[in-house]
């Protein structure tokens, strides 16, 4: 269920940002809080946001959510300021040693979506 919700949000990013044009991201930015609120709520329901998106162990849904949130940061720097649990979640996941190493690697930094957004 979480993965399907993430897919919906990602598709909206692709439509508004990649298919229309970079300049037309204002409307999506206005809608973004409504798309992220369910994930903040779900996180809050799992040990007050101190755990993962579903359960006590990291899962595919966590990696997918983190990827989405990091790409949104490229599009809308500082957008997580209105989402304290998601912001802390991103910081906590990015600090995991293996994940941190991957996020700093050329494979991640130069991947297609991140490279397109940075252009």
Coordinates of C-alpha atoms in Angstrom, one line a residue:
X1 CA 0.0 0.0 0.0
X2 CA 2.8 2.4 0.9
X3 CA 4.6 1.6 -2.3
X4 CA 1.5 2.3 -4.4
X5 CA 1.1 5.6 -2.7
X6 CA 4.7 6.5 -3.4
X7 CA 4.2 5.5 -7.1
X8 CA 1.2 8.0 -7.3
X9 CA 3.3 10.8 -5.9
X10 CA 6.3 10.0 -8.2
X11 CA 4.0 9.9 -11.2
X12 CA 2.8 13.4 -10.3
X13 CA 6.4 14.6 -10.1
X14 CA 7.1 13.1 -13.5
X15 CA 4.1 14.7 -15.1
X16 CA 4.5 18.2 -13.5
X17 CA 8.2 18.4 -13.7
X18 CA 9.6 16.2 -16.4
X19 CA 6.8 16.2 -19.0
X20 CA 5.5 19.8 -18.7
X21 CA 8.5 21.9 -17.9
X22 CA 10.7 22.9 -15.0
X23 CA 9.1 26.4 -14.8
X24 CA 5.7 24.9 -14.2
X25 CA 6.4 23.3 -10.8
X26 CA 4.7 25.9 -8.7
X27 CA 1.3 24.2 -8.8
X28 CA 2.9 20.9 -7.8
X29 CA 4.7 22.6 -4.9
X30 CA 1.4 23.9 -3.7
X31 CA -0.1 20.4 -3.8
X32 CA 2.9 18.7 -2.3
X33 CA 1.9 18.9 1.4
X34 CA -1.3 17.1 0.6
X35 CA 0.6 14.3 -1.0
X36 CA 3.1 14.0 1.8
X37 CA 0.8 14.3 4.8
X38 CA -0.4 10.6 4.6
X39 CA 3.2 9.4 4.9
X40 CA 3.9 11.7 7.8
X41 CA 0.7 10.3 9.5
X42 CA 1.7 6.7 8.8
X43 CA 5.1 7.3 10.2
X44 CA 3.6 8.9 13.3
X45 CA 1.5 5.8 13.9
X46 CA 4.6 3.6 14.0
X47 CA 6.2 4.4 17.4
X48 CA 5.7 8.1 17.1
X49 CA 7.8 8.3 14.0
X50 CA 10.9 6.8 15.6
X51 CA 10.8 3.6 13.5
X52 CA 10.3 2.8 9.8
X53 CA 7.4 3.5 7.6
X54 CA 6.0 0.0 8.2
X55 CA 7.2 -2.1 11.1
X56 CA 10.4 -2.3 13.1
X57 CA 12.8 -3.2 10.3
X58 CA 13.8 -1.3 7.2
X59 CA 11.9 -2.4 4.1
X60 CA 11.7 -1.8 0.4
X61 CA 9.0 0.9 1.2
X62 CA 11.6 2.8 3.3
X63 CA 14.1 2.9 0.5
X64 CA 11.4 3.9 -2.0
X65 CA 10.1 6.7 0.3
X66 CA 13.7 7.9 1.0
X67 CA 14.4 8.0 -2.8
X68 CA 11.2 10.1 -3.4
X69 CA 12.0 12.5 -0.5
X70 CA 15.6 13.0 -1.7
X71 CA 14.4 13.7 -5.2
X72 CA 11.8 16.2 -3.9
X73 CA 14.6 17.9 -2.0
X74 CA 16.4 18.5 -5.4
X75 CA 13.2 20.0 -6.8
X76 CA 12.1 21.9 -3.7
X77 CA 14.9 22.6 -1.3
X78 CA 13.7 22.9 2.3
X79 CA 10.3 21.5 1.6
X80 CA 10.5 19.1 4.5
X81 CA 10.5 21.9 7.1
X82 CA 6.7 21.4 7.4
X83 CA 7.1 17.7 8.1
X84 CA 9.3 17.2 11.2
X85 CA 8.8 13.4 11.3
X86 CA 9.7 12.9 7.6
X87 CA 12.6 15.3 8.0
X88 CA 14.0 13.3 11.0
X89 CA 13.2 10.0 9.1
X90 CA 15.4 11.2 6.1
X91 CA 18.2 12.2 8.4
X92 CA 18.0 8.9 10.3
X93 CA 18.1 6.8 7.1
X94 CA 20.8 8.8 5.4
X95 CA 23.0 8.3 8.5
X96 CA 22.9 4.5 8.1
X97 CA 26.5 3.6 7.2
X98 CA 25.9 1.5 4.0
X99 CA 23.1 3.8 2.8
X100 CA 25.3 6.9 3.5
X101 CA 28.1 5.4 1.4
X102 CA 25.7 4.6 -1.4
X103 CA 24.1 8.1 -1.4
X104 CA 27.6 9.6 -1.7
X105 CA 28.7 7.2 -4.5
X106 CA 28.9 8.2 -8.2
X107 CA 26.3 5.5 -8.9
X108 CA 23.7 7.5 -6.9
X109 CA 24.9 11.0 -7.6
X110 CA 25.0 10.5 -11.3
X111 CA 21.8 8.4 -11.7
X112 CA 19.4 9.5 -14.4
X113 CA 16.6 11.1 -12.3
X114 CA 18.9 13.0 -10.0
X115 CA 21.1 14.1 -12.9
X116 CA 18.0 15.3 -14.9
X117 CA 16.6 17.3 -11.9
X118 CA 20.0 18.9 -11.2
X119 CA 20.2 20.3 -14.8

